[in-house]
Tab-separated table of C-alpha atoms in Angstrom:
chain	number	residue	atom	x	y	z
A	1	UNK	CA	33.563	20.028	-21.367
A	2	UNK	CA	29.540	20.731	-20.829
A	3	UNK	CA	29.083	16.716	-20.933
A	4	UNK	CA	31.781	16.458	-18.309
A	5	UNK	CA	30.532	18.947	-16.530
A	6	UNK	CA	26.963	17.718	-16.729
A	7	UNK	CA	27.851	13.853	-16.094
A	8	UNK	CA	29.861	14.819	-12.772
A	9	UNK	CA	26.408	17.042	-11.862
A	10	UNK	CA	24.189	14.042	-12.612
A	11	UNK	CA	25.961	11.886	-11.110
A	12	UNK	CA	25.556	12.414	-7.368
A	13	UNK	CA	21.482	12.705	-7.949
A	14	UNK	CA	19.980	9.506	-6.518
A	15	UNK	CA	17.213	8.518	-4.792
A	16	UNK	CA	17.576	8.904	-1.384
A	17	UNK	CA	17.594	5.479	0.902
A	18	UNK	CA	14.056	6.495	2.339
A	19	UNK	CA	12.538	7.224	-1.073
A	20	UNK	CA	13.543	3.612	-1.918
A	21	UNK	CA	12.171	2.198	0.618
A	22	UNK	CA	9.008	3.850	0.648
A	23	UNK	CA	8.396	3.253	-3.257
A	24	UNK	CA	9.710	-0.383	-2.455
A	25	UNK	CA	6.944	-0.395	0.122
A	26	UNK	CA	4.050	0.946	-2.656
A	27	UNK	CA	4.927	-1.694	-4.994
A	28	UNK	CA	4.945	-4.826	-2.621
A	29	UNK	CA	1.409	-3.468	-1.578
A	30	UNK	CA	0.449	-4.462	-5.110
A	31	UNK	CA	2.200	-7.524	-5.625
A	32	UNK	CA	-0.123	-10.500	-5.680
A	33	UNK	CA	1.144	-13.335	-3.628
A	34	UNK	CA	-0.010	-16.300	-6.039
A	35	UNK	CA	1.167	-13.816	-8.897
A	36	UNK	CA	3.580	-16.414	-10.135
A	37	UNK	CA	1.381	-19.319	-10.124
A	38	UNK	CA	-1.233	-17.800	-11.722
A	39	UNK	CA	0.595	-16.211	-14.156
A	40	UNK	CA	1.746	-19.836	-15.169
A	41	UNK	CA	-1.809	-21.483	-14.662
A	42	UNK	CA	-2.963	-18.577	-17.588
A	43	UNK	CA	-0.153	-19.231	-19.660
A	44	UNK	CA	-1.176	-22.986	-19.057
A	45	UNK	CA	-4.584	-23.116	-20.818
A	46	UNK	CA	-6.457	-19.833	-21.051
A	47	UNK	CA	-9.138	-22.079	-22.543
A	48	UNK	CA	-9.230	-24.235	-19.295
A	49	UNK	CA	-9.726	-21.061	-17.122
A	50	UNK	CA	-12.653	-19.415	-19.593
A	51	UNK	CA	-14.535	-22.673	-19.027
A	52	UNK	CA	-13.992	-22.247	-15.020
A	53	UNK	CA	-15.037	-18.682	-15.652
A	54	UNK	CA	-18.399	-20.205	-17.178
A	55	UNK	CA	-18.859	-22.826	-14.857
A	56	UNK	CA	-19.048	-20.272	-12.390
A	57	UNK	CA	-21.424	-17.974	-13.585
A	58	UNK	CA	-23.636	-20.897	-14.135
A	59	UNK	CA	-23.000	-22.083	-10.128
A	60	UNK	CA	-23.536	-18.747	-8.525
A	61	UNK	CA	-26.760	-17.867	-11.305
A	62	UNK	CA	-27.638	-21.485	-9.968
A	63	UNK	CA	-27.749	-21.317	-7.042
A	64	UNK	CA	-28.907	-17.533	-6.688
A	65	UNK	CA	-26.379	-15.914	-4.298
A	66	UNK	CA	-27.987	-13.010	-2.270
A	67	UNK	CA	-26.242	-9.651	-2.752
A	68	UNK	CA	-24.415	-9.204	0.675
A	69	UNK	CA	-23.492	-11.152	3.187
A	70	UNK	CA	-24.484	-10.121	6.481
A	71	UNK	CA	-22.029	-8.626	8.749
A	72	UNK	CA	-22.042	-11.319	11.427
A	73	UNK	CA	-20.474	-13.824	9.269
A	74	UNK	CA	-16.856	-11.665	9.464
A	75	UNK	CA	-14.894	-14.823	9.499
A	76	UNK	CA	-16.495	-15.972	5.794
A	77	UNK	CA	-14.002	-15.574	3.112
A	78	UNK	CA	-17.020	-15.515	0.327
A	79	UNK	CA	-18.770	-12.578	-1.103
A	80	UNK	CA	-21.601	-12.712	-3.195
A	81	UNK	CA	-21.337	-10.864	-6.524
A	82	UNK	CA	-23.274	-7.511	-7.733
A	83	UNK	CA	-26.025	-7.268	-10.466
A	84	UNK	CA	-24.867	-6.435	-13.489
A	85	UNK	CA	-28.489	-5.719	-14.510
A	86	UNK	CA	-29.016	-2.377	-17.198
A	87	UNK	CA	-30.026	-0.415	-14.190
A	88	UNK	CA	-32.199	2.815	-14.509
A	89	UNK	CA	-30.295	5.231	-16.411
A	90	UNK	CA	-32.256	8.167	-16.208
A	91	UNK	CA	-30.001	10.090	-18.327
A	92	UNK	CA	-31.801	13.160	-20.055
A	93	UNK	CA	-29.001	14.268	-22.039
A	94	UNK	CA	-28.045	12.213	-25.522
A	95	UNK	CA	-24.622	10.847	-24.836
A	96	UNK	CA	-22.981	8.659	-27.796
A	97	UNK	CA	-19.993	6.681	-27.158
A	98	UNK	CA	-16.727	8.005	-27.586
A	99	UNK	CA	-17.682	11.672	-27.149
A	100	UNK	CA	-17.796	13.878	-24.074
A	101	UNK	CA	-20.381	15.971	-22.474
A	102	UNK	CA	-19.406	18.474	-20.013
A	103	UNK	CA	-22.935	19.307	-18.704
A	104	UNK	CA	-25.122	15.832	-18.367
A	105	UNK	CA	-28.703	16.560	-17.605
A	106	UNK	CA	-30.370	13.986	-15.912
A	107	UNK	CA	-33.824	12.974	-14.592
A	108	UNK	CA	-32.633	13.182	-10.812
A	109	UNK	CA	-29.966	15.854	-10.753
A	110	UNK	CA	-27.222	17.292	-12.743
A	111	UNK	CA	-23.542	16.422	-13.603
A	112	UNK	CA	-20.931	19.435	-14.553
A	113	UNK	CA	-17.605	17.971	-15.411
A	114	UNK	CA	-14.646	19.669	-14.992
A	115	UNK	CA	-10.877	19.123	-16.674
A	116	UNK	CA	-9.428	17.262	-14.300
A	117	UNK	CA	-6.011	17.308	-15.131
A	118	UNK	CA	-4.253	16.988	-12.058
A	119	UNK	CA	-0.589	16.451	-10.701
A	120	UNK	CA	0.307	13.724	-10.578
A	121	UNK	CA	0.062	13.031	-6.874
A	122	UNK	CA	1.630	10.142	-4.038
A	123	UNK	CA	0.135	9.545	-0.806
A	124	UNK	CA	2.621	11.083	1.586
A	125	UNK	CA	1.523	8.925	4.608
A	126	UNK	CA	3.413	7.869	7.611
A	127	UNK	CA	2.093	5.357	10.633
A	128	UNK	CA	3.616	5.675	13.429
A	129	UNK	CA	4.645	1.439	13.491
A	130	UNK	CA	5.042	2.088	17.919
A	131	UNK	CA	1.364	2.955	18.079
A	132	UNK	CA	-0.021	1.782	14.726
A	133	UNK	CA	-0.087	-2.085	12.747
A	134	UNK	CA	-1.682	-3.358	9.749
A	135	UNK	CA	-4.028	-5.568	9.205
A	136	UNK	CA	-5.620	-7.515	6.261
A	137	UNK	CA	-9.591	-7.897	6.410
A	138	UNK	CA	-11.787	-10.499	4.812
A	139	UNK	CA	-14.317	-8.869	2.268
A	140	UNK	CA	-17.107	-10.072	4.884
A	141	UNK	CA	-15.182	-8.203	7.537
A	142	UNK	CA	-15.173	-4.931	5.426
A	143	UNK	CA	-19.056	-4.773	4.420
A	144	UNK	CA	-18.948	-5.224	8.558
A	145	UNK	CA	-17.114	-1.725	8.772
A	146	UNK	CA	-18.565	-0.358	5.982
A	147	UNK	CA	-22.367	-1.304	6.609
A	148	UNK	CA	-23.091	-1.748	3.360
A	149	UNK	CA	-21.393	-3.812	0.375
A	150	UNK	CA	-20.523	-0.390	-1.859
A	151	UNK	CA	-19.846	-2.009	-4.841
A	152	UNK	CA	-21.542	-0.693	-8.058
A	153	UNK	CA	-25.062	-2.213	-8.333
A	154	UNK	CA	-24.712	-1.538	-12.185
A	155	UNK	CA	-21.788	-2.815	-14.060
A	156	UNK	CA	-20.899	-2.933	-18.043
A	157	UNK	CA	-20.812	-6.311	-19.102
A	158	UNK	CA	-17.433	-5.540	-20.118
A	159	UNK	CA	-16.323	-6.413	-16.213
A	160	UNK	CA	-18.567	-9.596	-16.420
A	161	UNK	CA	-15.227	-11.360	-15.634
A	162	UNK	CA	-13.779	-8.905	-13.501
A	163	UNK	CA	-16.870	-9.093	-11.542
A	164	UNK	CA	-15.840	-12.429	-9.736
A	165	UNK	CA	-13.003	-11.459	-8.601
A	166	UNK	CA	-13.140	-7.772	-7.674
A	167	UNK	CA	-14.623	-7.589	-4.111
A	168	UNK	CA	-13.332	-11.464	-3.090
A	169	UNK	CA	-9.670	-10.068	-2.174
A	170	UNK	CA	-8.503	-9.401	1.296
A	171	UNK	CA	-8.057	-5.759	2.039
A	172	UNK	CA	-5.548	-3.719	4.187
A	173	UNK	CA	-6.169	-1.498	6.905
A	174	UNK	CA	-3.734	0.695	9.298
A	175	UNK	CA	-5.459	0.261	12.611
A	176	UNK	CA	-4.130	2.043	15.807
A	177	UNK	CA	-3.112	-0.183	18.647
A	178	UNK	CA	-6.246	1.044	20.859
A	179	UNK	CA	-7.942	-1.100	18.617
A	180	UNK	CA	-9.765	2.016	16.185
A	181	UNK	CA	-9.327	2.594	12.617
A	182	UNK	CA	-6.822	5.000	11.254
A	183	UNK	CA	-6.908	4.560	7.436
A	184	UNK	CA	-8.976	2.718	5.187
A	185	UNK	CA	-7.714	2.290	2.226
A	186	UNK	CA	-10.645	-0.272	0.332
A	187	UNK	CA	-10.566	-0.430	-3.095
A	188	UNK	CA	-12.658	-2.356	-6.052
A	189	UNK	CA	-10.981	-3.141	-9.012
A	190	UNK	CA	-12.642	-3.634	-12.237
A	191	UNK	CA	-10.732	-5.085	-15.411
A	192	UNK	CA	-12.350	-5.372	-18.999
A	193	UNK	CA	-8.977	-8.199	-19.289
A	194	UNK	CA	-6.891	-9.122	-17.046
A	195	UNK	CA	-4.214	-9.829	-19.092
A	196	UNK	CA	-3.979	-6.088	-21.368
A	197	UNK	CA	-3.346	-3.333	-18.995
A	198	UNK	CA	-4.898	-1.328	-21.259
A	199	UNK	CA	-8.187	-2.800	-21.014
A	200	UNK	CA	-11.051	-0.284	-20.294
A	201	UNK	CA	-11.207	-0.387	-15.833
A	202	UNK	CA	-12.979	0.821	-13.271
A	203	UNK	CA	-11.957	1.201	-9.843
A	204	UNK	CA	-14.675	2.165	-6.527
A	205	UNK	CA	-11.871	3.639	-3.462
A	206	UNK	CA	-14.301	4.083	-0.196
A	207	UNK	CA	-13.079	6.038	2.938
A	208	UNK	CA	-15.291	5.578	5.676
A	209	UNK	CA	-16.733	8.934	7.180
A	210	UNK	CA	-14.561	11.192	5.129
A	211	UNK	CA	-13.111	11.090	1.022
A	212	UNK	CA	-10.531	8.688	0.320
A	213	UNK	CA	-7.093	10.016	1.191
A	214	UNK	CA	-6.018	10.442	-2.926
A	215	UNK	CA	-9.487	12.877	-3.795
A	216	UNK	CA	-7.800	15.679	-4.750
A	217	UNK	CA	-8.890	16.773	-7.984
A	218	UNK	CA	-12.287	18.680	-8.173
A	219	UNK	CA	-13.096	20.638	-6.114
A	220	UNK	CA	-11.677	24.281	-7.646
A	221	UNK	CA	-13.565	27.037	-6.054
A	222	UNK	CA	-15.348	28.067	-9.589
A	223	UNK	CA	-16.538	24.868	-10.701
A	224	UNK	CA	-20.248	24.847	-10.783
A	225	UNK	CA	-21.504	21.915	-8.267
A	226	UNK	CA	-23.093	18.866	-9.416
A	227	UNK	CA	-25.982	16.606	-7.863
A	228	UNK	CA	-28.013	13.444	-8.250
A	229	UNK	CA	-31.158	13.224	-5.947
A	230	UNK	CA	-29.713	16.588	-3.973
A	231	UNK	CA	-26.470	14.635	-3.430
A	232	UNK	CA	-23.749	16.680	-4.167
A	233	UNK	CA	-20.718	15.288	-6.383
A	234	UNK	CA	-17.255	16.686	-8.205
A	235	UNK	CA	-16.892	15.098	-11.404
A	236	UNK	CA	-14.356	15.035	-13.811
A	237	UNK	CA	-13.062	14.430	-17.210
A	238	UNK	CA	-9.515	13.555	-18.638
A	239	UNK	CA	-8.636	12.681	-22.102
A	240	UNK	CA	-5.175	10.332	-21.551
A	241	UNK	CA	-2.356	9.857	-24.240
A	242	UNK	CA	-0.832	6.609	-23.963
A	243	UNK	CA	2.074	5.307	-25.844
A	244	UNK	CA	5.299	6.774	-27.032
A	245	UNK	CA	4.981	10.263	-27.447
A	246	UNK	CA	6.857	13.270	-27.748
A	247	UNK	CA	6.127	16.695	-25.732
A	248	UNK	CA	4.943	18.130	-28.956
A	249	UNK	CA	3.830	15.321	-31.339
A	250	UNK	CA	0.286	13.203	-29.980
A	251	UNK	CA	0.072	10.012	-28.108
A	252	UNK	CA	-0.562	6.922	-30.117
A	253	UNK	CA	-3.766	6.648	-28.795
A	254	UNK	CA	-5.844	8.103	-26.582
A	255	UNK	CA	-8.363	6.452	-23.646
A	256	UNK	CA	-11.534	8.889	-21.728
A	257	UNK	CA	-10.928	8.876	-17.777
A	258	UNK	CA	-14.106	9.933	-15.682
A	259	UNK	CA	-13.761	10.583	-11.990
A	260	UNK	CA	-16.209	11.265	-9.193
A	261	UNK	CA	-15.874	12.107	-5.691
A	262	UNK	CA	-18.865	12.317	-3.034
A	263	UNK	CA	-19.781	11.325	0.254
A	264	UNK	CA	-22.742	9.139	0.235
A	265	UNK	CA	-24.056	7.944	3.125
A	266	UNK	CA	-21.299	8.414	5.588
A	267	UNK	CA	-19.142	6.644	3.272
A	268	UNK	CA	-16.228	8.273	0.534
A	269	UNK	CA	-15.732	7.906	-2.762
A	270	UNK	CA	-13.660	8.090	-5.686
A	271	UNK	CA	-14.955	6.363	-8.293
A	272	UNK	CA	-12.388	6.156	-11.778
A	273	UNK	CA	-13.549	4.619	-15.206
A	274	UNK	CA	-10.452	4.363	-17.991
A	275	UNK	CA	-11.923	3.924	-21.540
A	276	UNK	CA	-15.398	3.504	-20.548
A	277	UNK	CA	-18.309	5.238	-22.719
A	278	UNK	CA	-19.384	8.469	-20.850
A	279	UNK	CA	-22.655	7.395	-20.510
A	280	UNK	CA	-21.443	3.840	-18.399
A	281	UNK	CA	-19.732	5.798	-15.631
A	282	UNK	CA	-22.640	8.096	-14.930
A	283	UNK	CA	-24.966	4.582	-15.078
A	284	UNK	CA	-22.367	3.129	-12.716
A	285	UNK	CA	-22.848	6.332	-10.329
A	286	UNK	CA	-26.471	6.066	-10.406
A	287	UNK	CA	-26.366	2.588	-9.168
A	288	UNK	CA	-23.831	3.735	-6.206
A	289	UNK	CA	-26.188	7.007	-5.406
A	290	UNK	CA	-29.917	5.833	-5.260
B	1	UNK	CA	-6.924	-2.999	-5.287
B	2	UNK	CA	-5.362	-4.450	-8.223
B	3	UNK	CA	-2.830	-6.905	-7.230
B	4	UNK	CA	0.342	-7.160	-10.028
B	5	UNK	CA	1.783	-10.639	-11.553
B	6	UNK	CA	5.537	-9.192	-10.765
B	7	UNK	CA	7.453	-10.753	-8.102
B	8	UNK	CA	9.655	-9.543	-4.995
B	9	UNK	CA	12.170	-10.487	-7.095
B	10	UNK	CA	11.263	-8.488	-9.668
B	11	UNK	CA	10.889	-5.241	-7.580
B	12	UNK	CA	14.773	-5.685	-6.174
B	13	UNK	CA	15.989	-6.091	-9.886
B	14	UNK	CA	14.034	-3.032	-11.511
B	15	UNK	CA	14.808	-0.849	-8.368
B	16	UNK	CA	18.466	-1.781	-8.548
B	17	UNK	CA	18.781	-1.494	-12.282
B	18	UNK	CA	16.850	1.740	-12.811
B	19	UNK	CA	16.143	3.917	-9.855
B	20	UNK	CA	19.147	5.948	-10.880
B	21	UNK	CA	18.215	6.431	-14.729
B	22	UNK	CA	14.624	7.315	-13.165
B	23	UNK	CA	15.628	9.475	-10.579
B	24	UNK	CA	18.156	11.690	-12.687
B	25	UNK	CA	15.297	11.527	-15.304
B	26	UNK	CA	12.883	13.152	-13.223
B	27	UNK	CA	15.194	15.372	-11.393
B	28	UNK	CA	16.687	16.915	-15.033
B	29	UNK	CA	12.953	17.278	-16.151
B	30	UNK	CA	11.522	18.801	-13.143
B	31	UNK	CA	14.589	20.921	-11.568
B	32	UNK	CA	13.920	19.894	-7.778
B	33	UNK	CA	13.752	16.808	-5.466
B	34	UNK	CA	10.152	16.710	-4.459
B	35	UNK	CA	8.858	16.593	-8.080
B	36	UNK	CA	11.552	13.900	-8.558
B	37	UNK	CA	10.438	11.775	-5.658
B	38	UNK	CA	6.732	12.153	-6.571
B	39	UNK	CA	7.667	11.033	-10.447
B	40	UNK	CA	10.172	8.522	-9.059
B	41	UNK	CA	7.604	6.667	-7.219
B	42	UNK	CA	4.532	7.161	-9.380
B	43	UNK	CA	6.513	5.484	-12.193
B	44	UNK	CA	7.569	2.445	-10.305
B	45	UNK	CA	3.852	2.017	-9.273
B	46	UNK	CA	3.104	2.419	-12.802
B	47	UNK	CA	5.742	-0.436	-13.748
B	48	UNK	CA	4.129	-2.363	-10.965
B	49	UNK	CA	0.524	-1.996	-11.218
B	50	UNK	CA	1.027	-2.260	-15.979
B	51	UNK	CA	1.823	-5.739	-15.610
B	52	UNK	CA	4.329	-5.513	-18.410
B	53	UNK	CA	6.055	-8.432	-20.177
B	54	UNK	CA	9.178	-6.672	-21.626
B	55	UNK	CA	10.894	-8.375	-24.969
B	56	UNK	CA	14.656	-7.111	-23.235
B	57	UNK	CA	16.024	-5.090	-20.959
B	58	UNK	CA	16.585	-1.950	-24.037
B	59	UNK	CA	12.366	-1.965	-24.007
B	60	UNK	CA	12.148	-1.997	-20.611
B	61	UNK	CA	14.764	0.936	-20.276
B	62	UNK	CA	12.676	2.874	-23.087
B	63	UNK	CA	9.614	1.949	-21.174
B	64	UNK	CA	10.709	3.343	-17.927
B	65	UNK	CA	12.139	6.441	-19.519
B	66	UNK	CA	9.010	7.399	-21.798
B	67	UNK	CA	6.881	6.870	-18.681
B	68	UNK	CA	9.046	9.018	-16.187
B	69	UNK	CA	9.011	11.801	-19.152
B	70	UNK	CA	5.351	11.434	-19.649
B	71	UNK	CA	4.562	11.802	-15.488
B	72	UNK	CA	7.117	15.479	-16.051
B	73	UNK	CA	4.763	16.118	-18.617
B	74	UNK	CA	1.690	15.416	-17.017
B	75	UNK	CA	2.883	17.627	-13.855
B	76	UNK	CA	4.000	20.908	-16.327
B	77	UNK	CA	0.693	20.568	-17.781
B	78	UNK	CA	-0.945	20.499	-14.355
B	79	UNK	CA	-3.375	23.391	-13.041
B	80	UNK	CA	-1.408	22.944	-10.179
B	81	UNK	CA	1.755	23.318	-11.337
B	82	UNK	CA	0.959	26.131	-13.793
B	83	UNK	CA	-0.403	28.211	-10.949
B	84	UNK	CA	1.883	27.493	-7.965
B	85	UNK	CA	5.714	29.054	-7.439
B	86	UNK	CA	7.586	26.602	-6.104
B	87	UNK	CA	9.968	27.043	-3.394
B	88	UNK	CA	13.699	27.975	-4.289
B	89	UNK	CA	14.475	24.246	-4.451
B	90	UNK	CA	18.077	24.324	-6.402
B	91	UNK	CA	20.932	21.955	-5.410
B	92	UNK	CA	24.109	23.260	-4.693
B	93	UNK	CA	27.302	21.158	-6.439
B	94	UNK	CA	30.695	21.101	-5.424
B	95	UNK	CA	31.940	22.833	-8.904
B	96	UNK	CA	30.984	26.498	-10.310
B	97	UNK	CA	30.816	24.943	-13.721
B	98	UNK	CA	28.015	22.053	-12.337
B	99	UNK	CA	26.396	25.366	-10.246
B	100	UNK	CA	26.064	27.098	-13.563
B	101	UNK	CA	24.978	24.478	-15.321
B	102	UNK	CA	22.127	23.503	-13.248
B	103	UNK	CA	20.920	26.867	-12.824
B	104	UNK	CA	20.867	27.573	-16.914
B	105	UNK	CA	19.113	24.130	-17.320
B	106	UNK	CA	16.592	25.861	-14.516
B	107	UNK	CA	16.229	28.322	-16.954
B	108	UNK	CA	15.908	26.227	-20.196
B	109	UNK	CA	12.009	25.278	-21.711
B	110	UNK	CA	11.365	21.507	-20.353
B	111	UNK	CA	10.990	20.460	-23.724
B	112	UNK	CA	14.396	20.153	-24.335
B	113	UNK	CA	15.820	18.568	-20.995
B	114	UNK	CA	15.235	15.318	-22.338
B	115	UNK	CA	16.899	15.704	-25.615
B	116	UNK	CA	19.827	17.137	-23.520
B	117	UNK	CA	19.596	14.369	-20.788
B	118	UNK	CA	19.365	11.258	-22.830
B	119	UNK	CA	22.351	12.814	-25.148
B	120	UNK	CA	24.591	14.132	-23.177
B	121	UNK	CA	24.196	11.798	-19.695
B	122	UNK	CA	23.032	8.465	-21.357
B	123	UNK	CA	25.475	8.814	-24.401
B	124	UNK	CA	22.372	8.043	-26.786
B	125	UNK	CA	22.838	8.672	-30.338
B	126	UNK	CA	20.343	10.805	-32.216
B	127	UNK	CA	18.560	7.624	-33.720
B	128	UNK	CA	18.546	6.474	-30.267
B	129	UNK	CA	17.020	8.707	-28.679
B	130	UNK	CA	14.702	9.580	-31.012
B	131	UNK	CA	13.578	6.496	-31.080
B	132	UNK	CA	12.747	6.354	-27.007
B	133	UNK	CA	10.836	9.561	-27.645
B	134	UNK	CA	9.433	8.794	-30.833
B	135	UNK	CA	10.483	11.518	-32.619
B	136	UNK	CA	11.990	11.855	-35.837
B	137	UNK	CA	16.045	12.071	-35.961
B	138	UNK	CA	15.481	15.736	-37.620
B	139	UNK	CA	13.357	16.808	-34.471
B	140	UNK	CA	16.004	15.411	-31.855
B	141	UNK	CA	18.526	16.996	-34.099
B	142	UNK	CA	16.815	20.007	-33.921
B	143	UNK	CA	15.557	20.206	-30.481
B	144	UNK	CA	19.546	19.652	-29.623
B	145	UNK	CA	21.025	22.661	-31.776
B	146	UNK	CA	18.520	24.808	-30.079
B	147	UNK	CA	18.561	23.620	-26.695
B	148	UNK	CA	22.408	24.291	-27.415
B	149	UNK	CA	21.906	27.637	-28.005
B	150	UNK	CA	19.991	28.632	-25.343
B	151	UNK	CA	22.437	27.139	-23.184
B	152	UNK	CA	25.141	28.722	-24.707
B	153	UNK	CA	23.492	32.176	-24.404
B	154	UNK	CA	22.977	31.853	-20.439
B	155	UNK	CA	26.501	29.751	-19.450
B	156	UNK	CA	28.311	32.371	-21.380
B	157	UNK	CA	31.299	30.453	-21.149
B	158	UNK	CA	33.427	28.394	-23.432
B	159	UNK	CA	31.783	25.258	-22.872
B	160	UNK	CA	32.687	22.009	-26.046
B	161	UNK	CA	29.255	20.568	-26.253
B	162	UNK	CA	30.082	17.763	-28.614
């Protein structure tokens, strides 16, 4: 009786049509066009594709691309790569990999990380489609809006790879139909391997003017604020379980999330490391906030 | 933004095959609609955005359910959800029996909706489903007689839960 009871209950809970749609929406937004193809050229001959990777380090190192290109040239589809140089840590505090500091003393300022285990959240948006449209911008076109090229100057050599590609794909935009900006939605992705979703990754999401649209997480009333060179920052700390677990028993394994959000000069950001060292991420944030 | 190997195709077949089983996941973990849409759609990104290469469709099933479980998880362990009273979000159903029901799951510690969801909706056996939660039979067994008990405490009525 309580399973018939329960089935006939379950049964009329679906999603409703608009709920599809809109998570039908979110995942073609991340579906690569060329997905197919170059899934197939990497099952081809990964071999092939590491010696590409090589040949172009050696081309760009050769032939010593500046850092930016200059926002003039909008219509260029190229985008010259960041330093992965050591950078200037300027970390006072001894961080060792793989454990976690929730005060970070540094020479320029101070980092207080908080728990930031959030909710998990979705971005309850909605464009009007009569008096917004969408539009895709070259990476040229977005260091254009942006004024800058915000990508990390410092970079684990971990992303070496990652590094040629993250920053070289189109982005999307919601623009109004008067011609101004309604939401910017740029992102950087970082991946240690593009192949193993569970590679350690880093992504850079930049608002212009205001925080990205998904900061959500830091900014409780009692945490104590943190700084670099008088900027201020939230930053935050998450230990994630991944694999098949139970609510009582522990993951499989486990991977450190870091998060930061700050304006910096008139630009947002949220910047997210998964299974990076401690002491990377703050490196990487140094390199964003001079 | 990191752009996923999956195809259009692929989104049509996973939506069609599973946004029910994820749906009535989240909405027997969580109790109300708006936590089930946020789950519902954060673990379809997830599917999207992991890039997964599944052996058959029983790992991607277990995939999608320990996922949708894990997001429930993540949002009872939440600051946010901790410290916030949600608004009186229960669904009505045409029977008294499905009424009562729903409101003693309501009542029932989220740590055994699962058990009671994957047994008693998805007909899974014990080793079953303690194998998509990667538990040990004894646990699920466990979890079950207790989860039974509570429910037979608040229903009060002479309900067969075989």
């Amino acid at each position: 009786m309580f399973r018939k009871y329960y089935k006939s209950m379950f049964t009329g809970i679906q999603p409703d049509e608009d709920l599809l749609i809109k998570t039908k929406n979110k995942m073609h937004s991340h579906i690569d066009p060329k997905g197919l193809s170059r899934m197939k050229i990497t099952r081809l001959s990964t071999a092939t594709a590491c010696l590409a990777v090589i040949a172009v380090v050696a081309i760009s190192f050769h032939l010593g691309q500046p850092k930016t290109v200059s926002p003039t040239s909008a219509g260029s589809s190229s985008m010259a790569s960041t330093p992965t140089s050591s950078g200037n840590s300027g970390i006072e505090t001894v961080l060792q990999n793989g454990k976690y500091e929730a005060v970070v003393k540094l020479s320029n300022g101070v980092l207080n990380f908080v728990d930031a285990n959030a909710p998990a959240t979705s971005a309850k948006l909605y464009f009007d489609p009569k008096t917004t449209h969408e539009e895709e911008w070259t990476p040229a076109q977005v260091v254009k809006y942006l004024g800058k090229d915000v990508r990390p100057g410092y970079l684990p050599t971990i992303f070496s790879t990652a590094e040629q590609t993250a920053g070289k794909t189109n982005q999307f935009v919601v623009m109004n139909n008067d011609g101004t900006v309604n939401y910017d939605n740029i992102s950087y992705y970082y991946n240690g391997s593009p192949d193993d979703a569970s590679a350690p990754s880093l992504e850079v999401k930049v608002s212009k003017g205001k925080l990205p649209h998904d900061c959500v997480i830091y900014r409780a009333s009692n945490q104590t604020p943190s700084n670099i060179n008088g900027h201020t920052l939230s930053v935050g700390y998450e230990k994630i379980g991944v694999g098949l677990y139970s609510e009582n028993s522990s993951p499989v394994q486990t991977y450190d999330q870091y998060s930061a959000e700050f304006l910096y000069d008139g630009i947002g950001y949220r910047v997210v490391s998964k299974g990076l060292p401690q002491k990377e991420f703050i490196k990487i944030l140094l390199s964003i906030i001079q | 933004m990191q752009k996923s190997l999956h195809t259009d195709d692929d989104i049509e077949r996973v939506l069609q095959q599973y946004a029910n089983l994820v749906y009535r996941i989240a909405y027997s973990q969580t109790q109300n609609r708006s936590d089930a849409d946020d789950i519902f759609q954060e673990v379809f990104l997830q599917y999207i955005k992991s890039n997964r290469v599944f052996e058959s469709s029983e790992h991607e099933k277990a995939w999608l359910i320990r996922v949708t479980i894990n997001f429930c998880k993540k949002l009872w362990n939440s600051a946010w959800f901790r410290h916030t009273v949600g608004f009186d979000q229960e669904m009505v159903f045409e029977m008294p029996e499905e009424n009562d029901i729903s409101h003693a799951l309501s009542q029932l510690p989220p740590i055994y909706r699962s058990v009671i969801y994957l047994f008693y909706y998805e007909d899974m056996s014990i080793a079953q489903v303690s194998e998509v939660l990667n538990m040990k039979e004894s646990a699920v067994r466990t979890r079950l007689t207790r989860a039974r008990e509570l429910l037979r405490t608040k229903l009060k009525g002479d309900y067969d839960y075989v």
